[in-house]
PDB file of C-alpha atoms and ligand atoms in Angstrom:
ATOM      1  CA  MET A   1      31.754 -40.958 109.946  1.00  0.00           C
ATOM      2  CA  SER A   2      30.023 -38.254 111.961  1.00  0.00           C
ATOM      3  CA  TYR A   3      31.884 -35.000 112.319  1.00  0.00           C
ATOM      4  CA  GLU A   4      31.080 -31.391 113.027  1.00  0.00           C
ATOM      5  CA  TYR A   5      32.473 -28.262 111.442  1.00  0.00           C
ATOM      6  CA  LYS A   6      33.936 -26.093 114.196  1.00  0.00           C
ATOM      7  CA  GLU A   7      35.875 -23.044 113.014  1.00  0.00           C
ATOM      8  CA  LYS A   8      38.958 -21.907 111.176  1.00  0.00           C
ATOM      9  CA  ILE A   9      42.231 -22.450 113.039  1.00  0.00           C
ATOM     10  CA  ALA A  10      45.118 -20.580 111.427  1.00  0.00           C
ATOM     11  CA  LEU A  11      44.927 -21.658 107.745  1.00  0.00           C
ATOM     12  CA  TRP A  12      42.755 -24.730 108.263  1.00  0.00           C
ATOM     13  CA  GLU A  13      39.004 -25.435 108.312  1.00  0.00           C
ATOM     14  CA  TRP A  14      38.627 -27.522 111.449  1.00  0.00           C
ATOM     15  CA  TYR A  15      36.251 -30.487 111.896  1.00  0.00           C
ATOM     16  CA  ASP A  16      35.935 -32.628 115.029  1.00  0.00           C
ATOM     17  CA  SER A  17      34.558 -36.148 115.398  1.00  0.00           C
ATOM     18  CA  PRO A  18      33.738 -38.340 118.423  1.00  0.00           C
ATOM     19  CA  GLU A  19      35.256 -41.396 116.701  1.00  0.00           C
ATOM     20  CA  VAL A  20      36.850 -42.331 113.399  1.00  0.00           C
ATOM     21  CA  THR A  21      38.833 -45.317 112.186  1.00  0.00           C
ATOM     22  CA  SER A  22      41.831 -43.136 111.343  1.00  0.00           C
ATOM     23  CA  THR A  23      41.924 -39.351 110.905  1.00  0.00           C
ATOM     24  CA  ASN A  24      44.481 -39.883 108.111  1.00  0.00           C
ATOM     25  CA  ASP A  25      41.863 -41.794 106.101  1.00  0.00           C
ATOM     26  CA  GLU A  26      38.819 -39.690 106.943  1.00  0.00           C
ATOM     27  CA  VAL A  27      40.411 -36.297 106.272  1.00  0.00           C
ATOM     28  CA  LYS A  28      40.254 -37.063 102.551  1.00  0.00           C
ATOM     29  CA  ASN A  29      36.437 -36.866 102.702  1.00  0.00           C
ATOM     30  CA  LEU A  30      36.620 -33.222 103.777  1.00  0.00           C
ATOM     31  CA  LEU A  31      38.578 -31.863 100.853  1.00  0.00           C
ATOM     32  CA  ALA A  32      35.730 -30.780  98.582  1.00  0.00           C
ATOM     33  CA  LYS A  33      35.814 -27.016  99.280  1.00  0.00           C
ATOM     34  CA  THR A  34      39.387 -26.354 100.284  1.00  0.00           C
ATOM     35  CA  ASN A  35      42.730 -28.113 100.385  1.00  0.00           C
ATOM     36  CA  LEU A  36      43.430 -26.899 103.908  1.00  0.00           C
ATOM     37  CA  VAL A  37      41.464 -28.926 106.446  1.00  0.00           C
ATOM     38  CA  VAL A  38      42.126 -30.419 109.841  1.00  0.00           C
ATOM     39  CA  LEU A  39      40.182 -33.302 111.334  1.00  0.00           C
ATOM     40  CA  SER A  40      40.480 -34.153 115.018  1.00  0.00           C
ATOM     41  CA  ALA A  41      38.861 -37.063 116.813  1.00  0.00           C
ATOM     42  CA  GLU A  42      38.365 -38.062 120.428  1.00  0.00           C
ATOM     43  CA  LYS A  43      38.949 -41.703 119.573  1.00  0.00           C
ATOM     44  CA  GLN A  44      40.347 -43.800 116.725  1.00  0.00           C
ATOM     45  CA  SER A  45      39.341 -47.423 116.204  1.00  0.00           C
ATOM     46  CA  GLY A  46      42.059 -48.136 113.623  1.00  0.00           C
ATOM     47  CA  GLY A  47      44.857 -45.663 114.309  1.00  0.00           C
ATOM     48  CA  ARG A  48      47.936 -46.306 112.189  1.00  0.00           C
ATOM     49  CA  GLY A  49      51.587 -45.680 112.935  1.00  0.00           C
ATOM     50  CA  ARG A  50      54.662 -45.562 110.728  1.00  0.00           C
ATOM     51  CA  ARG A  51      55.855 -48.655 108.876  1.00  0.00           C
ATOM     52  CA  GLY A  52      52.602 -50.586 109.229  1.00  0.00           C
ATOM     53  CA  ARG A  53      52.460 -50.338 113.003  1.00  0.00           C
ATOM     54  CA  LYS A  54      49.305 -49.577 114.987  1.00  0.00           C
ATOM     55  CA  TRP A  55      48.836 -46.368 116.944  1.00  0.00           C
ATOM     56  CA  GLN A  56      47.256 -47.379 120.247  1.00  0.00           C
ATOM     57  CA  GLY A  57      44.534 -45.130 121.500  1.00  0.00           C
ATOM     58  CA  VAL A  58      43.406 -43.878 124.846  1.00  0.00           C
ATOM     59  CA  SER A  59      40.119 -42.002 124.578  1.00  0.00           C
ATOM     60  CA  GLY A  60      40.663 -38.271 125.106  1.00  0.00           C
ATOM     61  CA  ASN A  61      44.159 -38.164 123.687  1.00  0.00           C
ATOM     62  CA  LEU A  62      44.690 -35.962 120.662  1.00  0.00           C
ATOM     63  CA  TYR A  63      44.374 -37.537 117.224  1.00  0.00           C
ATOM     64  CA  PHE A  64      44.361 -35.223 114.255  1.00  0.00           C
ATOM     65  CA  THR A  65      45.298 -34.942 110.617  1.00  0.00           C
ATOM     66  CA  TYR A  66      45.765 -31.756 108.649  1.00  0.00           C
ATOM     67  CA  THR A  67      46.498 -31.262 104.992  1.00  0.00           C
ATOM     68  CA  TYR A  68      49.302 -29.221 103.481  1.00  0.00           C
ATOM     69  CA  GLN A  69      50.992 -28.710 100.134  1.00  0.00           C
ATOM     70  CA  ILE A  70      54.589 -29.917 100.292  1.00  0.00           C
ATOM     71  CA  PRO A  71      56.728 -29.896  97.150  1.00  0.00           C
ATOM     72  CA  THR A  72      58.476 -33.263  96.711  1.00  0.00           C
ATOM     73  CA  GLN A  73      61.945 -31.740  97.032  1.00  0.00           C
ATOM     74  CA  ASP A  74      60.979 -30.322 100.463  1.00  0.00           C
ATOM     75  CA  LEU A  75      59.466 -33.472 101.936  1.00  0.00           C
ATOM     76  CA  SER A  76      62.326 -34.642 104.166  1.00  0.00           C
ATOM     77  CA  LYS A  77      62.782 -31.095 105.457  1.00  0.00           C
ATOM     78  CA  TYR A  78      59.089 -30.897 106.340  1.00  0.00           C
ATOM     79  CA  VAL A  79      59.288 -34.281 108.074  1.00  0.00           C
ATOM     80  CA  CYS A  80      61.761 -32.639 110.480  1.00  0.00           C
ATOM     81  CA  LEU A  81      59.996 -29.261 110.592  1.00  0.00           C
ATOM     82  CA  ILE A  82      56.711 -30.899 111.645  1.00  0.00           C
ATOM     83  CA  GLY A  83      58.504 -32.675 114.509  1.00  0.00           C
ATOM     84  CA  LEU A  84      60.182 -29.431 115.524  1.00  0.00           C
ATOM     85  CA  SER A  85      56.852 -27.556 115.617  1.00  0.00           C
ATOM     86  CA  LEU A  86      55.474 -30.336 117.808  1.00  0.00           C
ATOM     87  CA  ALA A  87      58.461 -30.211 120.175  1.00  0.00           C
ATOM     88  CA  LYS A  88      58.102 -26.415 120.406  1.00  0.00           C
ATOM     89  CA  THR A  89      54.390 -26.774 121.209  1.00  0.00           C
ATOM     90  CA  VAL A  90      55.215 -29.197 124.024  1.00  0.00           C
ATOM     91  CA  GLN A  91      57.959 -26.850 125.241  1.00  0.00           C
ATOM     92  CA  GLU A  92      55.515 -23.918 125.424  1.00  0.00           C
ATOM     93  CA  ILE A  93      53.055 -25.981 127.415  1.00  0.00           C
ATOM     94  CA  VAL A  94      55.445 -27.842 129.706  1.00  0.00           C
ATOM     95  CA  GLN A  95      58.237 -25.264 129.870  1.00  0.00           C
ATOM     96  CA  SER A  96      61.034 -26.760 131.961  1.00  0.00           C
ATOM     97  CA  ALA A  97      60.740 -30.418 130.949  1.00  0.00           C
ATOM     98  CA  ASP A  98      63.218 -32.617 129.110  1.00  0.00           C
ATOM     99  CA  ILE A  99      61.921 -32.568 125.524  1.00  0.00           C
ATOM    100  CA  GLN A 100      63.726 -34.385 122.744  1.00  0.00           C
ATOM    101  CA  ILE A 101      63.120 -35.326 119.122  1.00  0.00           C
ATOM    102  CA  LYS A 102      64.029 -38.858 118.106  1.00  0.00           C
ATOM    103  CA  TRP A 103      64.870 -38.738 114.411  1.00  0.00           C
ATOM    104  CA  PRO A 104      62.988 -38.027 112.304  1.00  0.00           C
ATOM    105  CA  ASN A 105      60.087 -36.618 114.320  1.00  0.00           C
ATOM    106  CA  ASP A 106      59.007 -38.546 117.435  1.00  0.00           C
ATOM    107  CA  VAL A 107      58.716 -36.185 120.377  1.00  0.00           C
ATOM    108  CA  PHE A 108      59.847 -37.534 123.742  1.00  0.00           C
ATOM    109  CA  LEU A 109      58.998 -36.041 127.122  1.00  0.00           C
ATOM    110  CA  ASN A 110      61.131 -36.988 130.141  1.00  0.00           C
ATOM    111  CA  GLY A 111      62.345 -40.123 128.335  1.00  0.00           C
ATOM    112  CA  GLY A 112      58.992 -41.442 127.055  1.00  0.00           C
ATOM    113  CA  LYS A 113      57.410 -41.190 123.612  1.00  0.00           C
ATOM    114  CA  LEU A 114      54.702 -38.529 123.770  1.00  0.00           C
ATOM    115  CA  SER A 115      53.690 -38.292 120.145  1.00  0.00           C
ATOM    116  CA  GLY A 116      54.013 -39.764 116.704  1.00  0.00           C
ATOM    117  CA  ILE A 117      53.619 -38.405 113.189  1.00  0.00           C
ATOM    118  CA  LEU A 118      52.466 -40.200 110.043  1.00  0.00           C
ATOM    119  CA  LEU A 119      52.732 -38.421 106.684  1.00  0.00           C
ATOM    120  CA  GLU A 120      50.799 -39.877 103.780  1.00  0.00           C
ATOM    121  CA  ASN A 121      50.411 -38.571 100.266  1.00  0.00           C
ATOM    122  CA  ILE A 122      46.902 -37.651  99.131  1.00  0.00           C
ATOM    123  CA  SER A 123      47.590 -36.467  95.594  1.00  0.00           C
ATOM    124  CA  GLU A 124      50.474 -34.717  93.848  1.00  0.00           C
ATOM    125  CA  ASN A 125      51.911 -32.311  96.439  1.00  0.00           C
ATOM    126  CA  LEU A 126      49.052 -32.593  98.908  1.00  0.00           C
ATOM    127  CA  TRP A 127      49.931 -34.465 102.106  1.00  0.00           C
ATOM    128  CA  ALA A 128      47.965 -35.765 105.076  1.00  0.00           C
ATOM    129  CA  ILE A 129      49.953 -35.030 108.235  1.00  0.00           C
ATOM    130  CA  GLY A 130      48.610 -37.234 111.028  1.00  0.00           C
ATOM    131  CA  ILE A 131      49.656 -36.598 114.603  1.00  0.00           C
ATOM    132  CA  GLY A 132      48.879 -38.442 117.815  1.00  0.00           C
ATOM    133  CA  VAL A 133      49.669 -36.837 121.167  1.00  0.00           C
ATOM    134  CA  ASN A 134      49.227 -38.619 124.495  1.00  0.00           C
ATOM    135  CA  ILE A 135      47.371 -35.971 126.436  1.00  0.00           C
ATOM    136  CA  VAL A 136      45.481 -37.953 129.097  1.00  0.00           C
ATOM    137  CA  GLY A 137      47.115 -41.368 128.970  1.00  0.00           C
ATOM    138  CA  ALA A 138      50.123 -43.285 127.716  1.00  0.00           C
ATOM    139  CA  PRO A 139      49.199 -46.560 126.002  1.00  0.00           C
ATOM    140  CA  GLU A 140      51.290 -49.666 126.547  1.00  0.00           C
ATOM    141  CA  ILE A 141      53.597 -50.093 123.563  1.00  0.00           C
ATOM    142  CA  ALA A 142      54.058 -53.800 122.866  1.00  0.00           C
ATOM    143  CA  ASN A 143      57.549 -55.021 121.848  1.00  0.00           C
ATOM    144  CA  ASN A 144      59.029 -51.621 122.070  1.00  0.00           C
ATOM    145  CA  ARG A 145      62.320 -50.491 123.461  1.00  0.00           C
ATOM    146  CA  TYR A 146      60.959 -47.309 124.942  1.00  0.00           C
ATOM    147  CA  LYS A 147      58.005 -46.422 127.093  1.00  0.00           C
ATOM    148  CA  ALA A 148      55.154 -44.106 126.203  1.00  0.00           C
ATOM    149  CA  ALA A 149      54.620 -40.843 128.067  1.00  0.00           C
ATOM    150  CA  SER A 150      51.609 -38.595 128.514  1.00  0.00           C
ATOM    151  CA  LEU A 151      51.216 -34.969 129.478  1.00  0.00           C
ATOM    152  CA  SER A 152      48.910 -35.813 132.391  1.00  0.00           C
ATOM    153  CA  GLU A 153      51.347 -38.245 134.035  1.00  0.00           C
ATOM    154  CA  ASN A 154      53.858 -35.388 133.883  1.00  0.00           C
ATOM    155  CA  GLY A 155      51.442 -33.144 135.774  1.00  0.00           C
ATOM    156  CA  VAL A 156      50.406 -31.142 132.694  1.00  0.00           C
ATOM    157  CA  PHE A 157      46.719 -30.648 131.987  1.00  0.00           C
ATOM    158  CA  ILE A 158      45.644 -29.086 128.719  1.00  0.00           C
ATOM    159  CA  SER A 159      42.646 -29.872 126.550  1.00  0.00           C
ATOM    160  CA  ARG A 160      43.308 -31.708 123.294  1.00  0.00           C
ATOM    161  CA  ILE A 161      41.783 -28.764 121.413  1.00  0.00           C
ATOM    162  CA  ASP A 162      44.011 -26.146 123.065  1.00  0.00           C
ATOM    163  CA  PHE A 163      46.996 -28.290 122.150  1.00  0.00           C
ATOM    164  CA  LEU A 164      45.767 -28.610 118.552  1.00  0.00           C
ATOM    165  CA  LYS A 165      45.299 -24.840 118.190  1.00  0.00           C
ATOM    166  CA  LYS A 166      48.718 -24.052 119.621  1.00  0.00           C
ATOM    167  CA  TYR A 167      50.378 -26.624 117.370  1.00  0.00           C
ATOM    168  CA  LEU A 168      48.788 -25.326 114.163  1.00  0.00           C
ATOM    169  CA  GLU A 169      49.811 -21.733 114.983  1.00  0.00           C
ATOM    170  CA  ILE A 170      53.405 -22.826 115.635  1.00  0.00           C
ATOM    171  CA  PHE A 171      53.527 -24.984 112.505  1.00  0.00           C
ATOM    172  CA  MET A 172      52.205 -22.110 110.410  1.00  0.00           C
ATOM    173  CA  THR A 173      54.912 -19.797 111.786  1.00  0.00           C
ATOM    174  CA  ASP A 174      57.685 -22.372 111.281  1.00  0.00           C
ATOM    175  CA  SER A 175      56.553 -23.143 107.759  1.00  0.00           C
ATOM    176  CA  ALA A 176      56.419 -19.423 106.882  1.00  0.00           C
ATOM    177  CA  GLN A 177      59.922 -19.000 108.301  1.00  0.00           C
ATOM    178  CA  TYR A 178      61.173 -21.943 106.234  1.00  0.00           C
ATOM    179  CA  ILE A 179      59.636 -20.545 103.055  1.00  0.00           C
ATOM    180  CA  LYS A 180      61.147 -17.095 103.714  1.00  0.00           C
ATOM    181  CA  GLU A 181      64.568 -17.971 105.115  1.00  0.00           C
ATOM    182  CA  GLY A 182      65.282 -21.561 104.075  1.00  0.00           C
ATOM    183  CA  PHE A 183      65.964 -24.660 106.151  1.00  0.00           C
ATOM    184  CA  GLU A 184      69.037 -23.591 108.159  1.00  0.00           C
ATOM    185  CA  THR A 185      67.222 -22.020 111.145  1.00  0.00           C
ATOM    186  CA  ILE A 186      64.857 -24.996 111.352  1.00  0.00           C
ATOM    187  CA  ARG A 187      67.769 -27.454 111.060  1.00  0.00           C
ATOM    188  CA  LYS A 188      69.722 -25.778 113.899  1.00  0.00           C
ATOM    189  CA  LYS A 189      66.710 -25.630 116.176  1.00  0.00           C
ATOM    190  CA  TRP A 190      65.899 -29.285 115.376  1.00  0.00           C
ATOM    191  CA  LEU A 191      69.467 -30.217 116.368  1.00  0.00           C
ATOM    192  CA  ASP A 192      68.979 -28.487 119.747  1.00  0.00           C
ATOM    193  CA  TYR A 193      66.309 -31.098 120.480  1.00  0.00           C
ATOM    194  CA  ALA A 194      68.014 -34.096 118.843  1.00  0.00           C
ATOM    195  CA  MET A 195      68.098 -37.288 120.883  1.00  0.00           C
ATOM    196  CA  ASN A 196      71.284 -39.427 120.635  1.00  0.00           C
ATOM    197  CA  LEU A 197      73.280 -36.777 118.750  1.00  0.00           C
ATOM    198  CA  GLY A 198      76.954 -37.815 118.889  1.00  0.00           C
ATOM    199  CA  SER A 199      76.113 -41.384 119.967  1.00  0.00           C
ATOM    200  CA  VAL A 200      76.190 -44.679 118.104  1.00  0.00           C
ATOM    201  CA  VAL A 201      72.781 -45.400 116.582  1.00  0.00           C
ATOM    202  CA  THR A 202      71.289 -47.905 114.152  1.00  0.00           C
ATOM    203  CA  ILE A 203      68.947 -46.811 111.380  1.00  0.00           C
ATOM    204  CA  LYS A 204      66.705 -49.505 109.940  1.00  0.00           C
ATOM    205  CA  ASN A 205      64.586 -49.143 106.834  1.00  0.00           C
ATOM    206  CA  GLU A 206      63.270 -51.418 104.073  1.00  0.00           C
ATOM    207  CA  ALA A 207      66.569 -51.289 102.223  1.00  0.00           C
ATOM    208  CA  HIS A 208      69.185 -51.651 104.920  1.00  0.00           C
ATOM    209  CA  GLU A 209      70.375 -51.406 108.501  1.00  0.00           C
ATOM    210  CA  LYS A 210      73.223 -48.975 109.162  1.00  0.00           C
ATOM    211  CA  GLN A 211      75.139 -48.379 112.332  1.00  0.00           C
ATOM    212  CA  GLY A 212      77.245 -45.323 113.011  1.00  0.00           C
ATOM    213  CA  ILE A 213      77.771 -42.177 115.027  1.00  0.00           C
ATOM    214  CA  PHE A 214      74.911 -39.701 114.612  1.00  0.00           C
ATOM    215  CA  LEU A 215      76.848 -36.646 113.380  1.00  0.00           C
ATOM    216  CA  THR A 216      74.159 -34.198 112.306  1.00  0.00           C
ATOM    217  CA  LEU A 217      71.104 -33.485 110.175  1.00  0.00           C
ATOM    218  CA  ASP A 218      72.036 -32.292 106.694  1.00  0.00           C
ATOM    219  CA  ASP A 219      70.542 -29.443 104.693  1.00  0.00           C
ATOM    220  CA  SER A 220      67.949 -31.810 103.164  1.00  0.00           C
ATOM    221  CA  GLY A 221      66.781 -33.151 106.540  1.00  0.00           C
ATOM    222  CA  TYR A 222      68.646 -36.473 106.102  1.00  0.00           C
ATOM    223  CA  ILE A 223      70.390 -38.036 109.103  1.00  0.00           C
ATOM    224  CA  VAL A 224      74.201 -38.120 108.730  1.00  0.00           C
ATOM    225  CA  LEU A 225      76.071 -41.092 110.189  1.00  0.00           C
ATOM    226  CA  LYS A 226      79.778 -41.816 110.436  1.00  0.00           C
ATOM    227  CA  THR A 227      79.869 -45.535 109.666  1.00  0.00           C
ATOM    228  CA  GLU A 228      82.764 -47.926 109.042  1.00  0.00           C
ATOM    229  CA  GLN A 229      82.248 -47.272 105.320  1.00  0.00           C
ATOM    230  CA  GLY A 230      82.449 -43.489 105.702  1.00  0.00           C
ATOM    231  CA  ILE A 231      79.928 -40.658 105.956  1.00  0.00           C
ATOM    232  CA  GLU A 232      76.426 -41.783 105.002  1.00  0.00           C
ATOM    233  CA  ARG A 233      73.219 -39.800 104.625  1.00  0.00           C
ATOM    234  CA  ILE A 234      69.931 -41.621 105.179  1.00  0.00           C
ATOM    235  CA  ILE A 235      66.569 -40.238 104.152  1.00  0.00           C
ATOM    236  CA  ALA A 236      64.124 -42.395 106.131  1.00  0.00           C
ATOM    237  CA  GLY A 237      63.936 -45.156 108.705  1.00  0.00           C
ATOM    238  CA  ASP A 238      63.666 -45.949 112.397  1.00  0.00           C
ATOM    239  CA  LEU A 239      66.410 -45.056 114.831  1.00  0.00           C
ATOM    240  CA  PHE A 240      67.515 -47.521 117.497  1.00  0.00           C
ATOM    241  CA  THR A 241      70.249 -47.348 120.120  1.00  0.00           C
TER     242      THR A 241
HETATM  243  C1  LIG B 301      54.155 -43.313 114.715  1.00  0.00           C
HETATM  244  O1  LIG B 301      54.822 -42.882 115.650  1.00  0.00           O
HETATM  245  O2  LIG B 301      54.296 -44.483 114.289  1.00  0.00           O
HETATM  246  C2  LIG B 301      53.169 -42.409 114.034  1.00  0.00           C
HETATM  247  C3  LIG B 301      51.858 -42.391 114.748  1.00  0.00           C
HETATM  248  C4  LIG B 301      50.848 -41.459 114.097  1.00  0.00           C
HETATM  249  C5  LIG B 301      49.502 -41.524 114.791  1.00  0.00           C
HETATM  250  C6  LIG B 301      48.526 -40.503 114.273  1.00  0.00           C
HETATM  251  S1  LIG B 301      47.079 -40.381 115.279  1.00  0.00           S
HETATM  252  C7  LIG B 301      46.306 -39.391 114.081  1.00  0.00           C
HETATM  253  C8  LIG B 301      46.662 -39.969 112.729  1.00  0.00           C
HETATM  254  N1  LIG B 301      45.749 -41.028 112.367  1.00  0.00           N
HETATM  255  C9  LIG B 301      46.354 -42.218 112.305  1.00  0.00           C
HETATM  256  O3  LIG B 301      45.782 -43.306 112.029  1.00  0.00           O
HETATM  257  N2  LIG B 301      47.658 -42.089 112.579  1.00  0.00           N
HETATM  258  C10 LIG B 301      48.015 -40.710 112.854  1.00  0.00           C
END
C-alpha cells in the first residue's frame, strides 16, 4: 500500500492513499506510533460492507477508516452516535435537505443511501470505524430495495477531504458530549433523524427475523419493536420495510 502522512485532524493522525483494498484492513498497518489514526483513500479495490456485502466504489468518493477506543458496554451506543455524527455532517453541508438515519447508522439523503458504516474490532477496546460516503457518484446497488444517492447528484459539491475533516470534528464533539453527559442527548437527536419511526419494520439478523412497530431507540442504542409477542429490544441487524 502506498500512503502519505498528511496532518493531524482533531485527535487523529491522518494518512491518505490513492488506492487500497479496504481502508478497514490497511488502517491496522498505521498503528505503530499512536492508537488514533485515520486512513482515507481515493479508491478501494475490495471495499467491504456490513454482513459480508461489498461496498461498491466510484473513484473520488470518500472512503476512510479511523480508530477509536470504545468500551464493550458502549458499543451499541457508539454505533448510533457514529451515524448521528455523519447525519449532522451531511446536514451542515446540505442544510435544507431530507436527511434520515436508517437504523442503526445508514445515512439517507432525499430517499437514497448516501453512506455506510462498518465497525470492526482491532484488539480489546480498539475499533476500526470505516465509513463510505458517496460524494461524486452513487454506485448501482444490486438486489437492493433502495437506491444509492450522492452529494453531487443533489447539487452539493464538497471535496472528500473537507467532508472528512468536518466529520471528525463533529464526531469528536459528539463523543465528548456522550462521555460528559451520557447517551440521552445523543439518543434524542438520533430519534429526530430516525427513518420509519412508528411504522412496521422487519429486523433481520443471523439469529432471527422480527416484525413489529418501531417504537424507539432504548438507552443502550437497541431498537425497540412492538411485536405480536410483546416489546422486544434488538441489538443488531438490518432493517427492512
Ligand atoms: C454498509 O453500509 O454495508 C457499510 C459500508 C462501509 C463502507 C466503508 S468504505 C471505507 C471502509 N472500508 C471498507 O472496506 N468498508 C468501509
